[in-house]
GROMACS .gro file of C-alpha atoms in nm:
model
  189
    1MET     CA    1  12.723  21.235 -12.097
    2SER     CA    2  12.897  21.309 -11.764
    3LYS     CA    3  13.064  21.032 -11.570
    4GLU     CA    4  12.901  20.935 -11.240
    5LYS     CA    5  13.080  21.073 -10.934
    6ALA     CA    6  13.245  20.829 -10.692
    7ASN     CA    7  13.082  20.791 -10.350
    8ILE     CA    8  13.299  20.897 -10.056
    9ALA     CA    9  13.243  20.852  -9.681
   10VAL     CA   10  13.404  21.096  -9.438
   11PHE     CA   11  13.466  21.008  -9.072
   12ILE     CA   12  13.477  21.303  -8.829
   13SER     CA   13  13.485  21.378  -8.457
   14GLY     CA   14  13.477  21.756  -8.443
   15ARG     CA   15  13.433  22.084  -8.625
   16GLY     CA   16  13.452  21.938  -8.975
   17THR     CA   17  13.669  22.194  -9.156
   18ASN     CA   18  13.821  21.930  -9.384
   19LEU     CA   19  13.476  21.778  -9.435
   20ARG     CA   20  13.355  22.122  -9.543
   21ALA     CA   21  13.647  22.157  -9.787
   22LEU     CA   22  13.572  21.814  -9.935
   23ILE     CA   23  13.201  21.895  -9.971
   24LEU     CA   24  13.264  22.237 -10.129
   25ARG     CA   25  13.500  22.083 -10.384
   26SER     CA   26  13.256  21.800 -10.457
   27ARG     CA   27  12.993  22.053 -10.567
   28LYS     CA   28  13.210  22.164 -10.859
   29LYS     CA   29  13.089  22.032 -11.191
   30ASN     CA   30  13.428  21.886 -11.288
   31CYS     CA   31  13.486  21.712 -10.952
   32ASN     CA   32  13.485  21.332 -10.973
   33TYR     CA   33  13.353  21.251 -10.624
   34LYS     CA   34  13.058  21.325 -10.396
   35ILE     CA   35  13.030  21.292 -10.021
   36ALA     CA   36  12.766  21.024  -9.973
   37HIS     CA   37  12.798  20.950  -9.602
   38VAL     CA   38  12.939  21.121  -9.292
   39ILE     CA   39  13.019  20.908  -8.988
   40SER     CA   40  13.098  21.049  -8.644
   41ASN     CA   41  13.187  20.900  -8.309
   42LYS     CA   42  13.053  21.216  -8.141
   43LYS     CA   43  12.684  21.299  -8.170
   44ASN     CA   44  12.745  21.672  -8.120
   45ALA     CA   45  13.031  21.707  -8.371
   46ALA     CA   46  12.988  22.042  -8.547
   47GLY     CA   47  13.067  21.882  -8.884
   48LEU     CA   48  12.740  21.684  -8.862
   49LYS     CA   49  12.538  22.007  -8.889
   50PHE     CA   50  12.721  22.100  -9.208
   51ALA     CA   51  12.662  21.750  -9.350
   52LYS     CA   52  12.289  21.764  -9.269
   53LYS     CA   53  12.263  22.115  -9.416
   54ASN     CA   54  12.406  21.966  -9.738
   55LYS     CA   55  12.158  21.674  -9.726
   56ILE     CA   56  12.431  21.414  -9.670
   57THR     CA   57  12.340  21.097  -9.479
   58THR     CA   58  12.498  21.090  -9.134
   59LYS     CA   59  12.554  20.812  -8.884
   60ILE     CA   60  12.676  20.818  -8.525
   61ILE     CA   61  12.888  20.526  -8.407
   62SER     CA   62  12.947  20.434  -8.044
   63GLN     CA   63  13.272  20.518  -7.868
   64SER     CA   64  13.338  20.145  -7.822
   65PHE     CA   65  13.269  20.067  -8.193
   66LEU     CA   66  13.263  19.693  -8.127
   67LYS     CA   67  13.305  19.426  -8.397
   68ILE     CA   68  12.933  19.382  -8.470
   69GLU     CA   69  12.892  19.759  -8.517
   70GLN     CA   70  13.201  19.768  -8.740
   71LYS     CA   71  13.062  19.484  -8.951
   72ASN     CA   72  12.723  19.659  -8.984
   73LEU     CA   73  12.884  19.989  -9.080
   74ALA     CA   74  13.110  19.815  -9.333
   75LYS     CA   75  12.800  19.654  -9.489
   76ILE     CA   76  12.625  19.992  -9.515
   77LEU     CA   77  12.930  20.154  -9.679
   78ILE     CA   78  12.985  19.863  -9.916
   79ASN     CA   79  12.615  19.872 -10.016
   80LYS     CA   80  12.648  20.247 -10.080
   81ASN     CA   81  12.936  20.166 -10.314
   82ILE     CA   82  13.182  20.381 -10.118
   83LYS     CA   83  13.505  20.413 -10.318
   84PHE     CA   84  13.714  20.583 -10.046
   85ILE     CA   85  13.684  20.666  -9.677
   86CYS     CA   86  13.844  20.994  -9.568
   87LEU     CA   87  13.932  21.040  -9.203
   88ALA     CA   88  13.906  21.411  -9.128
   89GLY     CA   89  13.977  21.484  -8.764
   90PHE     CA   90  13.841  21.141  -8.667
   91MET     CA   91  13.976  21.084  -8.317
   92LYS     CA   92  13.934  20.710  -8.303
   93ILE     CA   93  14.165  20.432  -8.416
   94LEU     CA   94  14.002  20.193  -8.662
   95SER     CA   95  14.056  19.826  -8.587
   96PRO     CA   96  14.238  19.589  -8.824
   97TYR     CA   97  13.901  19.412  -8.854
   98PHE     CA   98  13.736  19.724  -9.002
   99LEU     CA   99  14.041  19.814  -9.212
  100ASN     CA  100  14.022  19.473  -9.382
  101PHE     CA  101  13.689  19.566  -9.541
  102PHE     CA  102  13.850  19.864  -9.718
  103LYS     CA  103  14.210  19.773  -9.801
  104ASN     CA  104  14.392  20.077  -9.946
  105LYS     CA  105  14.064  20.269  -9.954
  106ILE     CA  106  14.096  20.463  -9.626
  107ILE     CA  107  14.301  20.782  -9.616
  108ASN     CA  108  14.379  21.024  -9.337
  109ILE     CA  109  14.509  21.377  -9.312
  110HIS     CA  110  14.747  21.439  -9.024
  111PRO     CA  111  14.872  21.781  -8.901
  112SER     CA  112  15.245  21.710  -8.912
  113LEU     CA  113  15.513  21.604  -9.155
  114LEU     CA  114  15.498  21.232  -9.086
  115PRO     CA  115  15.675  21.027  -8.965
  116LYS     CA  116  15.742  21.314  -8.721
  117TYR     CA  117  15.485  21.381  -8.450
  118LYS     CA  118  15.241  21.094  -8.488
  119GLY     CA  119  14.936  21.109  -8.264
  120LEU     CA  120  14.812  21.414  -8.077
  121ASN     CA  121  14.944  21.764  -7.990
  122THR     CA  122  15.148  21.781  -8.310
  123HIS     CA  123  15.177  22.161  -8.331
  124GLN     CA  124  15.270  22.195  -7.966
  125ARG     CA  125  15.543  21.931  -8.006
  126ALA     CA  126  15.680  22.092  -8.325
  127LEU     CA  127  15.698  22.435  -8.156
  128LYS     CA  128  15.861  22.291  -7.844
  129ALA     CA  129  16.124  22.117  -8.060
  130LYS     CA  130  16.192  22.451  -8.236
  131GLU     CA  131  16.124  22.298  -8.577
  132LYS     CA  132  16.164  22.525  -8.880
  133PHE     CA  133  15.873  22.355  -9.062
  134SER     CA  134  15.554  22.177  -8.981
  135GLY     CA  135  15.275  22.091  -9.221
  136CYS     CA  136  15.035  21.814  -9.306
  137THR     CA  137  15.052  21.463  -9.447
  138ILE     CA  138  14.791  21.259  -9.631
  139HIS     CA  139  14.848  20.886  -9.594
  140PHE     CA  140  14.676  20.552  -9.630
  141VAL     CA  141  14.548  20.418  -9.298
  142SER     CA  142  14.720  20.109  -9.164
  143LYS     CA  143  14.706  19.911  -8.839
  144GLU     CA  144  14.978  20.130  -8.685
  145LEU     CA  145  14.884  20.485  -8.584
  146ASP     CA  146  14.978  20.745  -8.850
  147SER     CA  147  15.214  20.496  -9.016
  148GLY     CA  148  15.048  20.404  -9.346
  149LYS     CA  149  15.202  20.472  -9.685
  150ILE     CA  150  15.244  20.847  -9.737
  151ILE     CA  151  15.061  20.992 -10.037
  152VAL     CA  152  15.171  21.354 -10.008
  153LYS     CA  153  15.309  21.611  -9.761
  154LYS     CA  154  15.277  21.989  -9.758
  155LYS     CA  155  15.532  22.197  -9.566
  156VAL     CA  156  15.435  22.504  -9.365
  157ARG     CA  157  15.707  22.735  -9.230
  158ILE     CA  158  15.719  22.791  -8.855
  159PHE     CA  159  15.799  23.152  -8.767
  160LYS     CA  160  15.983  23.269  -8.453
  161ASN     CA  161  15.675  23.446  -8.317
  162ASP     CA  162  15.434  23.159  -8.391
  163THR     CA  163  15.181  23.059  -8.132
  164LEU     CA  164  15.003  22.727  -8.122
  165ARG     CA  165  14.689  22.895  -8.264
  166LYS     CA  166  14.870  23.072  -8.551
  167LEU     CA  167  15.051  22.757  -8.661
  168GLU     CA  168  14.738  22.543  -8.635
  169LYS     CA  169  14.546  22.793  -8.848
  170ARG     CA  170  14.811  22.799  -9.126
  171VAL     CA  171  14.844  22.420  -9.135
  172LEU     CA  172  14.466  22.376  -9.141
  173LYS     CA  173  14.439  22.617  -9.435
  174GLU     CA  174  14.682  22.395  -9.629
  175GLU     CA  175  14.494  22.080  -9.523
  176ASN     CA  176  14.169  22.228  -9.657
  177LYS     CA  177  14.332  22.297  -9.995
  178LEU     CA  178  14.524  21.970 -10.024
  179TYR     CA  179  14.273  21.704  -9.914
  180PRO     CA  180  14.013  21.761 -10.190
  181LEU     CA  181  14.281  21.767 -10.462
  182VAL     CA  182  14.447  21.447 -10.343
  183LEU     CA  183  14.110  21.272 -10.314
  184GLU     CA  184  14.028  21.365 -10.674
  185LYS     CA  185  14.360  21.221 -10.792
  186LEU     CA  186  14.302  20.897 -10.601
  187VAL     CA  187  13.949  20.862 -10.740
  188SER     CA  188  14.088  20.909 -11.093
  189SER     CA  189  14.360  20.647 -11.055
   0.00000   0.00000   0.00000
């Protein structure tokens, strides 16, 4: 008898490439999780189309995401028995109030080698600083932006002729490989 897969919620704001990677991995027979809910703070996020195409429940939250809405969403996710929340290009900071509902159960993937280049424009800043490496970091979400306990990092070499687009593409490719594998390990532990 196969073990039931853990329910995962993914929060997005945009194109949903990491969401897609998580969904594709979840379809594998030996994968231990399934994407049960996709939350977005943007009603036209491209990732929502992919979620709907895969018959995954979606929900749009307001840009203000006030306490009552946070409480209601937390209730929904708790009732759905969500084991982990994955932030995948979610461009909104979650409040300490919301984080308290899911202590050590919210992870994020960030396009830099944290603690370097927290926040936005990470590739641009790495290129400007003439870094030799960039990459991505998966970490637990804490009250401070991109400062939670680091789970894993993946280095990506920066080449002399790199453009913003080339570097972003290579880092994203590594993100798409790494996120599903790390999630599976966390679900297993």
